[in-house]
Coordinates of C-alpha atoms and ligand atoms in Angstrom, one line a residue:
X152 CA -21.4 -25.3 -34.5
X153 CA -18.7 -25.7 -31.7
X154 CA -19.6 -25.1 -28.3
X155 CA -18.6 -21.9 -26.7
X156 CA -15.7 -21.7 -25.0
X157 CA -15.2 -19.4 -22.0
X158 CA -12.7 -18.4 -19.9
X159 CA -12.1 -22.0 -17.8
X160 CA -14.2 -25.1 -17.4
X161 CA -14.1 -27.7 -14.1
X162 CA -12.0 -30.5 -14.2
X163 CA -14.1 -33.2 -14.2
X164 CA -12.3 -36.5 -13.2
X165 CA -13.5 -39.7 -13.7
X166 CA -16.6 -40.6 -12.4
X167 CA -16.5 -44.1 -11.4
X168 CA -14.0 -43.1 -9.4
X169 CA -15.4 -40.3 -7.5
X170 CA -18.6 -42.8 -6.9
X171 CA -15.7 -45.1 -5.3
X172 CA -15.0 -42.4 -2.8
X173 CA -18.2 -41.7 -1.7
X174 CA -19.4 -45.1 -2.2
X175 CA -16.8 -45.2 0.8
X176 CA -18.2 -41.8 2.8
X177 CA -21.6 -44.1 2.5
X178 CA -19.8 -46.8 4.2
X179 CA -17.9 -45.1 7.1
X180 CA -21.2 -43.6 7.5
X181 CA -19.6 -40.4 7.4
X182 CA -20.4 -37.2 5.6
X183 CA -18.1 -34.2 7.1
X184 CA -17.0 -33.6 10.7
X185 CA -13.2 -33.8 10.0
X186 CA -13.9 -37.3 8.3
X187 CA -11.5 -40.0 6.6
X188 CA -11.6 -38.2 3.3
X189 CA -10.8 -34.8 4.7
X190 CA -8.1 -36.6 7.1
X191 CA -6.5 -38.5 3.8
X192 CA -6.5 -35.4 1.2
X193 CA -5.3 -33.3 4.2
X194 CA -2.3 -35.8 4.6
X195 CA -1.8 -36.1 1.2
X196 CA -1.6 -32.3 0.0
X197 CA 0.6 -31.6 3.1
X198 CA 2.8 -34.2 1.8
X199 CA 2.8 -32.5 -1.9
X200 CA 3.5 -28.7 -0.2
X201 CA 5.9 -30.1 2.2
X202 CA 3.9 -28.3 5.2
X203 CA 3.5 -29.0 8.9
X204 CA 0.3 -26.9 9.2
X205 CA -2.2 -27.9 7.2
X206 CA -6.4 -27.2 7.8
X207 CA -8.8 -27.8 4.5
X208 CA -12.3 -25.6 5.1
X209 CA -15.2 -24.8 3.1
X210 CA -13.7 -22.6 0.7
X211 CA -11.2 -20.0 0.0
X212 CA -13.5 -16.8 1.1
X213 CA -13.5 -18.3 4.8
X214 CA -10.0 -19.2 4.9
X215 CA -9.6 -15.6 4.4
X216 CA -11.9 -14.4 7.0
X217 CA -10.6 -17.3 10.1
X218 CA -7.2 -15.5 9.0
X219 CA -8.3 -12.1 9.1
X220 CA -10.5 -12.8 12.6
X221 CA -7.3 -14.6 13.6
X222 CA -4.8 -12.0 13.4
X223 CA -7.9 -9.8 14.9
X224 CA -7.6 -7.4 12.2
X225 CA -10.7 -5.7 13.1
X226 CA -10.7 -2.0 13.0
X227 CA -7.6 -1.7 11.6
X228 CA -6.0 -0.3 8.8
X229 CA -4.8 -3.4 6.5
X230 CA -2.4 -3.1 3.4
X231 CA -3.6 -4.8 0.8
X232 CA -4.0 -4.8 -3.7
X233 CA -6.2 -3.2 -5.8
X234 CA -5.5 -6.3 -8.3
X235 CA -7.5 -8.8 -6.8
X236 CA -10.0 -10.6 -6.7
X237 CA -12.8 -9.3 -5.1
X238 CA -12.7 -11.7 -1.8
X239 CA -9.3 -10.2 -1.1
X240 CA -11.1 -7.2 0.1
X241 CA -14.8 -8.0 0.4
X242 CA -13.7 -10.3 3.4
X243 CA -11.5 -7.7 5.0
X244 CA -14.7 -5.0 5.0
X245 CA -16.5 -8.0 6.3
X246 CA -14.3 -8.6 9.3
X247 CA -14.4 -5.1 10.2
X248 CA -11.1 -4.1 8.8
X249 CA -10.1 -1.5 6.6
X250 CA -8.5 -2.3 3.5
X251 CA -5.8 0.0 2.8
X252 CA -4.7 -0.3 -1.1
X253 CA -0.8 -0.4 -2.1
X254 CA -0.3 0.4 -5.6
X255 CA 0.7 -2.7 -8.1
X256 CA 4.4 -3.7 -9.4
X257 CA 3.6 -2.7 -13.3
X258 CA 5.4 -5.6 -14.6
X259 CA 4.9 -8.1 -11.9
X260 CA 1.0 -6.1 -11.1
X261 CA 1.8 -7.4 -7.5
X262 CA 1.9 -5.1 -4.9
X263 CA 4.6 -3.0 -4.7
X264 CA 7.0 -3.8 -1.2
X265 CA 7.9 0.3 -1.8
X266 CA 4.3 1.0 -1.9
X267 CA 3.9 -1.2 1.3
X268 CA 6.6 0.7 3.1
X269 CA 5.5 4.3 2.5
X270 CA 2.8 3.2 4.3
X271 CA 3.7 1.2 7.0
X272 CA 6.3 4.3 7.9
X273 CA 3.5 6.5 7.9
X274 CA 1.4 4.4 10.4
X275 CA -1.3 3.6 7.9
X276 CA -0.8 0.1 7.7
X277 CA -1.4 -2.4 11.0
X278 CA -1.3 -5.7 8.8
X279 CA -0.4 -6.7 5.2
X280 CA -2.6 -8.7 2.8
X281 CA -0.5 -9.6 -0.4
X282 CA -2.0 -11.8 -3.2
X283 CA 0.4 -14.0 -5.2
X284 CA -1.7 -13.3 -8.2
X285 CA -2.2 -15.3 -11.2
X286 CA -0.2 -17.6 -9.4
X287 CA 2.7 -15.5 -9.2
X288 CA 4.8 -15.1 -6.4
X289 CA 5.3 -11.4 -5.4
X290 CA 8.1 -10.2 -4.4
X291 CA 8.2 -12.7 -1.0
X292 CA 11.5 -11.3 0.6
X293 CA 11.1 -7.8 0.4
X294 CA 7.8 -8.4 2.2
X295 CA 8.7 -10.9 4.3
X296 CA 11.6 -8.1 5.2
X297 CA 9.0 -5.4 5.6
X298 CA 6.6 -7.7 8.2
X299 CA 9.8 -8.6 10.4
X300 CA 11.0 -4.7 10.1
X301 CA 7.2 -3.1 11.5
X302 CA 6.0 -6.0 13.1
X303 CA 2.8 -6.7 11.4
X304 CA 1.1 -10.1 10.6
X305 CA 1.5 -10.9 6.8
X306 CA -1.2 -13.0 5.0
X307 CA -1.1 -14.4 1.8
X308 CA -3.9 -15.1 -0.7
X309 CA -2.2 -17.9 -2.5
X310 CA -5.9 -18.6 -3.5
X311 CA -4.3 -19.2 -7.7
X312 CA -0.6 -19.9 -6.0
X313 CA -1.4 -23.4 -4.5
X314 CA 2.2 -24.9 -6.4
X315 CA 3.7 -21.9 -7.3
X316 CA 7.9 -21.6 -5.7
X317 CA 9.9 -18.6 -5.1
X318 CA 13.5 -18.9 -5.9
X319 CA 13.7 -22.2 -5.9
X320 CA 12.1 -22.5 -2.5
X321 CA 7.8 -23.4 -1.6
X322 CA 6.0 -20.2 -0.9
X323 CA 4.6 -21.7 2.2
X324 CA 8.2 -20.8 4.0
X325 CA 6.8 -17.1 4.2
X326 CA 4.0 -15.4 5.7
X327 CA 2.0 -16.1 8.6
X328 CA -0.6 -17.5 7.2
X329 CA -1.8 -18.8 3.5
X330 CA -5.4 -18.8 2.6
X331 CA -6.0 -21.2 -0.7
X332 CA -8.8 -21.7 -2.4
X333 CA -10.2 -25.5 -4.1
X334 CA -13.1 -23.8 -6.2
X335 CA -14.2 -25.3 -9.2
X336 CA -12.8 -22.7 -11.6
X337 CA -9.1 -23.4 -10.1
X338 CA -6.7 -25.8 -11.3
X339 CA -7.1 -27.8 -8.0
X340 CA -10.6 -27.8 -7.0
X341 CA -13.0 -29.6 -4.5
X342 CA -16.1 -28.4 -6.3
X343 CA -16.3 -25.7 -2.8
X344 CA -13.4 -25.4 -0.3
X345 CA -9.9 -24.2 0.4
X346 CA -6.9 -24.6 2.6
X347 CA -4.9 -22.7 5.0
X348 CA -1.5 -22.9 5.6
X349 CA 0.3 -21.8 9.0
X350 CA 3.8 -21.1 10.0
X351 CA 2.9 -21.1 13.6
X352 CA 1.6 -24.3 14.8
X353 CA -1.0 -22.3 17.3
X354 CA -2.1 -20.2 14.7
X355 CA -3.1 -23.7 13.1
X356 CA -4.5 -25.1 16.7
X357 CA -7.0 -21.9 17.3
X358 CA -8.1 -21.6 13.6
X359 CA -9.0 -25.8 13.5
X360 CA -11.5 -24.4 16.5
X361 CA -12.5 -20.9 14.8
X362 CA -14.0 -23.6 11.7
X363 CA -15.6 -25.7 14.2
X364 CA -18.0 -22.9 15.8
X365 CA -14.9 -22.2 18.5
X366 CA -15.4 -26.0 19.9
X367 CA -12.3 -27.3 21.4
X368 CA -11.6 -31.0 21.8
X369 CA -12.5 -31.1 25.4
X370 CA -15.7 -29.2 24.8
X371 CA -14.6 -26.4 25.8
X372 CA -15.9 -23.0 23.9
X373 CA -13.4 -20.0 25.1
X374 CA -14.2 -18.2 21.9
X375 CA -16.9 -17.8 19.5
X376 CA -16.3 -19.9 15.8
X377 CA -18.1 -20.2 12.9
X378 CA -18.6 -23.1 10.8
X379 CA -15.8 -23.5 7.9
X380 CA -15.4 -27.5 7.8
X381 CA -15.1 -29.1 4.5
X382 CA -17.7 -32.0 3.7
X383 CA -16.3 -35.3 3.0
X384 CA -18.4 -35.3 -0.2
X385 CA -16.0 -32.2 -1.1
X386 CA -13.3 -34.3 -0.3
X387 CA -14.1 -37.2 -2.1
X388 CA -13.5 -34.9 -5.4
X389 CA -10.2 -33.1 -4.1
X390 CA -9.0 -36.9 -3.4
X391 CA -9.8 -37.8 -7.8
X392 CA -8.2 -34.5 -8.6
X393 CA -5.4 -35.1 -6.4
X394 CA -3.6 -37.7 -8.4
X395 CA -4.1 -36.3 -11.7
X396 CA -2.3 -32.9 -10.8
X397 CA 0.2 -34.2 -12.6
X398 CA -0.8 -34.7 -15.4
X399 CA -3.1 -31.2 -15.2
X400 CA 0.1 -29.1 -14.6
X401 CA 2.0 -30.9 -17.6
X402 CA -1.4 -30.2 -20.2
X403 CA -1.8 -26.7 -19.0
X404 CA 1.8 -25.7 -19.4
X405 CA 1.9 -27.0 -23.1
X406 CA -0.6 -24.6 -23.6
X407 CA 0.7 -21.8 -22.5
X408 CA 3.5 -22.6 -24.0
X409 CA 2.0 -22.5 -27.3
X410 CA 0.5 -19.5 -26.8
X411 CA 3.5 -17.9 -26.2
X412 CA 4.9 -19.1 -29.3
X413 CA 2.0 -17.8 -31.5
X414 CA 1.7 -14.5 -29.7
X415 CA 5.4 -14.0 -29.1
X416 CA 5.7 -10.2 -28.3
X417 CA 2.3 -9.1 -29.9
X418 CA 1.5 -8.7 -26.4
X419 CA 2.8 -7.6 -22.8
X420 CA 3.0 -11.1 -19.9
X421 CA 3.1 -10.5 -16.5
X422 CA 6.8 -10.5 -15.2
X423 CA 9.6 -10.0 -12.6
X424 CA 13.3 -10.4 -12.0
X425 CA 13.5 -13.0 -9.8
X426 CA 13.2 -16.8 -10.5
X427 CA 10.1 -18.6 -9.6
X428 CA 7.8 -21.2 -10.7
X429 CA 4.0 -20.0 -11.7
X430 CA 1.3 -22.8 -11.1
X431 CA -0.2 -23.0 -14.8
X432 CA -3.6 -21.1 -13.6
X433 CA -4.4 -18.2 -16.1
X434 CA -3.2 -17.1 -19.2
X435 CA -3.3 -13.0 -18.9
X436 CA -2.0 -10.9 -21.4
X437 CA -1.9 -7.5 -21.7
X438 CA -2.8 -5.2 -24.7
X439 CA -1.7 -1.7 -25.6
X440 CA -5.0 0.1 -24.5
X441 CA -8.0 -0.5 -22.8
X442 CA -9.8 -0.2 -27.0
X443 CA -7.8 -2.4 -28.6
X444 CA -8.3 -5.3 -25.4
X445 CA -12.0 -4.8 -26.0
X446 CA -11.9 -5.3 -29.9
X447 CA -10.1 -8.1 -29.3
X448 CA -12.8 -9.1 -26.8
X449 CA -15.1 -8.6 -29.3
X450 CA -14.1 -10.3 -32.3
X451 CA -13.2 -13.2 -29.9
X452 CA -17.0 -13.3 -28.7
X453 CA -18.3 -13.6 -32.2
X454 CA -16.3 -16.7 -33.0
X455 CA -17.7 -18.3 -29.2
X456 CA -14.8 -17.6 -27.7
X457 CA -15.0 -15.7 -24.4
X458 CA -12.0 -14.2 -22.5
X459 CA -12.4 -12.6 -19.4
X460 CA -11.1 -9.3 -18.0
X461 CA -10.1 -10.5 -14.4
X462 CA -10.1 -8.6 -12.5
X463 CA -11.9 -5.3 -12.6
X464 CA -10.6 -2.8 -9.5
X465 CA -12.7 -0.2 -10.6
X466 CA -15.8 -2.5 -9.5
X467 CA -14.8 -2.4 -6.0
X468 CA -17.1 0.5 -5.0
X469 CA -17.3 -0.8 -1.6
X470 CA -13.7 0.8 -0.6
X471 CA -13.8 4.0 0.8
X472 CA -12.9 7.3 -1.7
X473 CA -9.7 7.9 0.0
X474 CA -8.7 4.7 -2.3
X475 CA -9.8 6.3 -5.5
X476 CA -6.5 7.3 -7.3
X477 CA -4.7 3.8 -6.5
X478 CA -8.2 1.9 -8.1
X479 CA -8.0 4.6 -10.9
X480 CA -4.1 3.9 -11.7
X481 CA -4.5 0.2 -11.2
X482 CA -7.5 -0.4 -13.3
X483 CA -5.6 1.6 -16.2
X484 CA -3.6 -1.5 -16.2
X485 CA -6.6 -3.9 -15.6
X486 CA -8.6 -3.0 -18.3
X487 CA -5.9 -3.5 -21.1
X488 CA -5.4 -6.9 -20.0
X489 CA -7.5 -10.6 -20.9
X490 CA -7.3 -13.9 -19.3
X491 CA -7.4 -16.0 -22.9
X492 CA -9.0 -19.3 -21.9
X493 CA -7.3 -21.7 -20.4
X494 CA -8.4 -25.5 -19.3
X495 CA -7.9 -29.1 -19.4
X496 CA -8.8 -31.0 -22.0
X497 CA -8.7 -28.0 -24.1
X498 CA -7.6 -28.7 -27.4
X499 CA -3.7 -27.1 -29.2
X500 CA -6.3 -26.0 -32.4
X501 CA -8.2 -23.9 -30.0
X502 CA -5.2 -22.2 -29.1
X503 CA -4.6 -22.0 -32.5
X504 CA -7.7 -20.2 -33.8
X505 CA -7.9 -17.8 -30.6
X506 CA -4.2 -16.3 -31.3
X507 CA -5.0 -16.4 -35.5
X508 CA -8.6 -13.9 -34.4
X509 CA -5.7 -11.9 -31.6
X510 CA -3.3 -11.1 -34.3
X511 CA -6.0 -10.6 -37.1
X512 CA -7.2 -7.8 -34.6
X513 CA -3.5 -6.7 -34.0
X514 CA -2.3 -6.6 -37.5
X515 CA -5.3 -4.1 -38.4
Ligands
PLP744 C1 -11.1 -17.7 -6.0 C2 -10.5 -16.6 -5.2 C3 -10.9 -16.4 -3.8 C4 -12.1 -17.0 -3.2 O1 -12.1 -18.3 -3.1 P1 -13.5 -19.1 -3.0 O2 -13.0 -20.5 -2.7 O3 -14.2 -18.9 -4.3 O4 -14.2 -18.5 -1.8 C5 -10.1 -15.4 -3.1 N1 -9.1 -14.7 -3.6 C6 -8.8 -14.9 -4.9 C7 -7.6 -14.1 -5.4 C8 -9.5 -15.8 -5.7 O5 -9.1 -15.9 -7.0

């Protein structure tokens, strides 16, 4: 019997050489604390992104919430996706904010700069929280336009976007502020932890306090922190992972690539009319109807194979009811689509036999 085969699986580098690394955290006798590790994989993925502004934490949930508390969104109305993650959202209730949903792009199912407007004009909006989802950049100008025009902070979660480029350019050239996340189920990962990237170098300067319980480097606490470091244990796996990128980008884009061929227009991809670069994350498609997504589901499950339907607005009870007809109109869309698996070391006859039960189901 072949193992089952889910949506993703942890990269898993090799382990000799992650013992190397903290074979050396044993020998600097140092464990977090802004350690070598965490100073080296800081230098070296600033160096890959091309950014200034650079501060790794203790994963992507509290990169959202040090940007959130930065901005001091509190009490305020903040513009934000329906097609999301949870985290998007659950950290902006959690900081006291109000997330405010902007209807979905239907090809692009980013959040729709139009959408944004109406209600920024309308005062409803003090802040925007965009997600560049599945790795996909939204529409970056058009936002960046709108943030300039009211005068609102903009935050990205670029938590599946860490590579992605927009027009040619990094995605890291808009925004205030970029809140990434290195968990295990992403194609960069440091088992836990995540990254922020600033535009404003004392955004950058407050938030390396905010992770350090508000400590400054003279002592001094003006403001009250939390804790948000990054271990160098966690490190020490972001350093292995970090030089096999490469190779990790070039695998996962072969497979996409051949699921593209085999499913060709058998099913909808997630789109947009301007050029950019998607980090090889997920593989979504969408299906004609919510039934025919779940019988493929189904007849995918029986074989071990298990899709998942990321990500499910209509779960996100915690949103007040004034939200209901956006979550309504948006999980429509969600519930017709499947992320198909998608890993490393995942093998082109997998592939194979996952698009062979798709059609099967298609063709009936
Ligand atoms: C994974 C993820 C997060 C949360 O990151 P963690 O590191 O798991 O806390 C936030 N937003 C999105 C869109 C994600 O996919």
């Amino acid at each position: 019997m072949q193992k089952n085969v889910y949506v993703t699986r942890p990269y898993f580098p090799p382990i000799e050489k992650y013992f190397n690394y903290i074979q050396g955290a044993y020998d600097n006798e140092s464990l977090t604390n802004n350690g070598p590790l965490v100073q080296e994989l800081t230098e070296k993925l600033k160096g890959k992104l091309g950014v200034n502004h650079l501060l790794l934490v203790s994963n992507g949930t509290v990169a959202l919430q040090i940007a959130y508390r930065l901005k001091e969104l509190a009490n305020k109305n903040v513009i934000t996706t329906p097609y999301t993650f949870a985290a998007t959202s659950t950290a902006l209730a959690w900081q006291g904010a109000n997330p405010t949903l902007a209807n979905i792009n239907k090809n692009s199912w980013n959040i729709e700069p139009n959408e944004v407007e109406k209600l920024l004009k309308n005062q409803q909006g003090n802040a925007i929280v965009a997600v560049n989802l599945f790795g996909q950049p939204c529409d970056l100008d058009a936002l960046e336009l709108l943030a300039q025009k009211y005068n609102v902070p903009l935050i990205y979660d670029s938590a599946h976007a860490l590579l992605s480029t927009y027009k040619g350019k990094s995605i890291y050239e808009y925004g205030d502020i970029h809140c990434i996340s290195f968990h295990a189920t992403k194609l960069f990962h440091t088992i836990e932890g995540g990254a922020m990237v600033f535009k404003d170098e004392a955004d950058y300067l407050l938030a390396k306090k905010l992770i350090n319980f508000g400590i400054a480097e003279d002592g001094i606490i003006e403001q009250a922190g939390i804790n948000g470091k990054l271990s160098e244990i966690h490190a020490a796996m972001g350093l292995c992972v970090f030089d096999d990128l490469p190779a990790l980008v070039l695998e996962r884009k072969e497979l996409i690539a051949y699921y593209h061929e085999l499913l060709g227009n058998t099913v909808t991809y997630q789109s947009d009319r301007f050029p950019h670069e998607t980090q090889p994350i997920y593989m979504p498609v969408q299906f004609s109807c919510e039934s025919q997504a779940l019988q493929v589901e189904e007849a995918l499950n029986t074989q071990g194979y298990y899709p998942r339907r990321y990500f499910m607005p209509q779960h996100y009870q915690f949103l007040s009811n004034a939200q209901t007809s956006i979550i309504n109109d948006c999980s429509l869309l969600a519930n017709k689509t499947l992320c198909l698996p998608l890993m490393n070391n995942m093998k082109k006859a997998t592939v194979n036999n996952i698009c062979e039960i798709i059609l099967k189901v298609l063709r009936k």
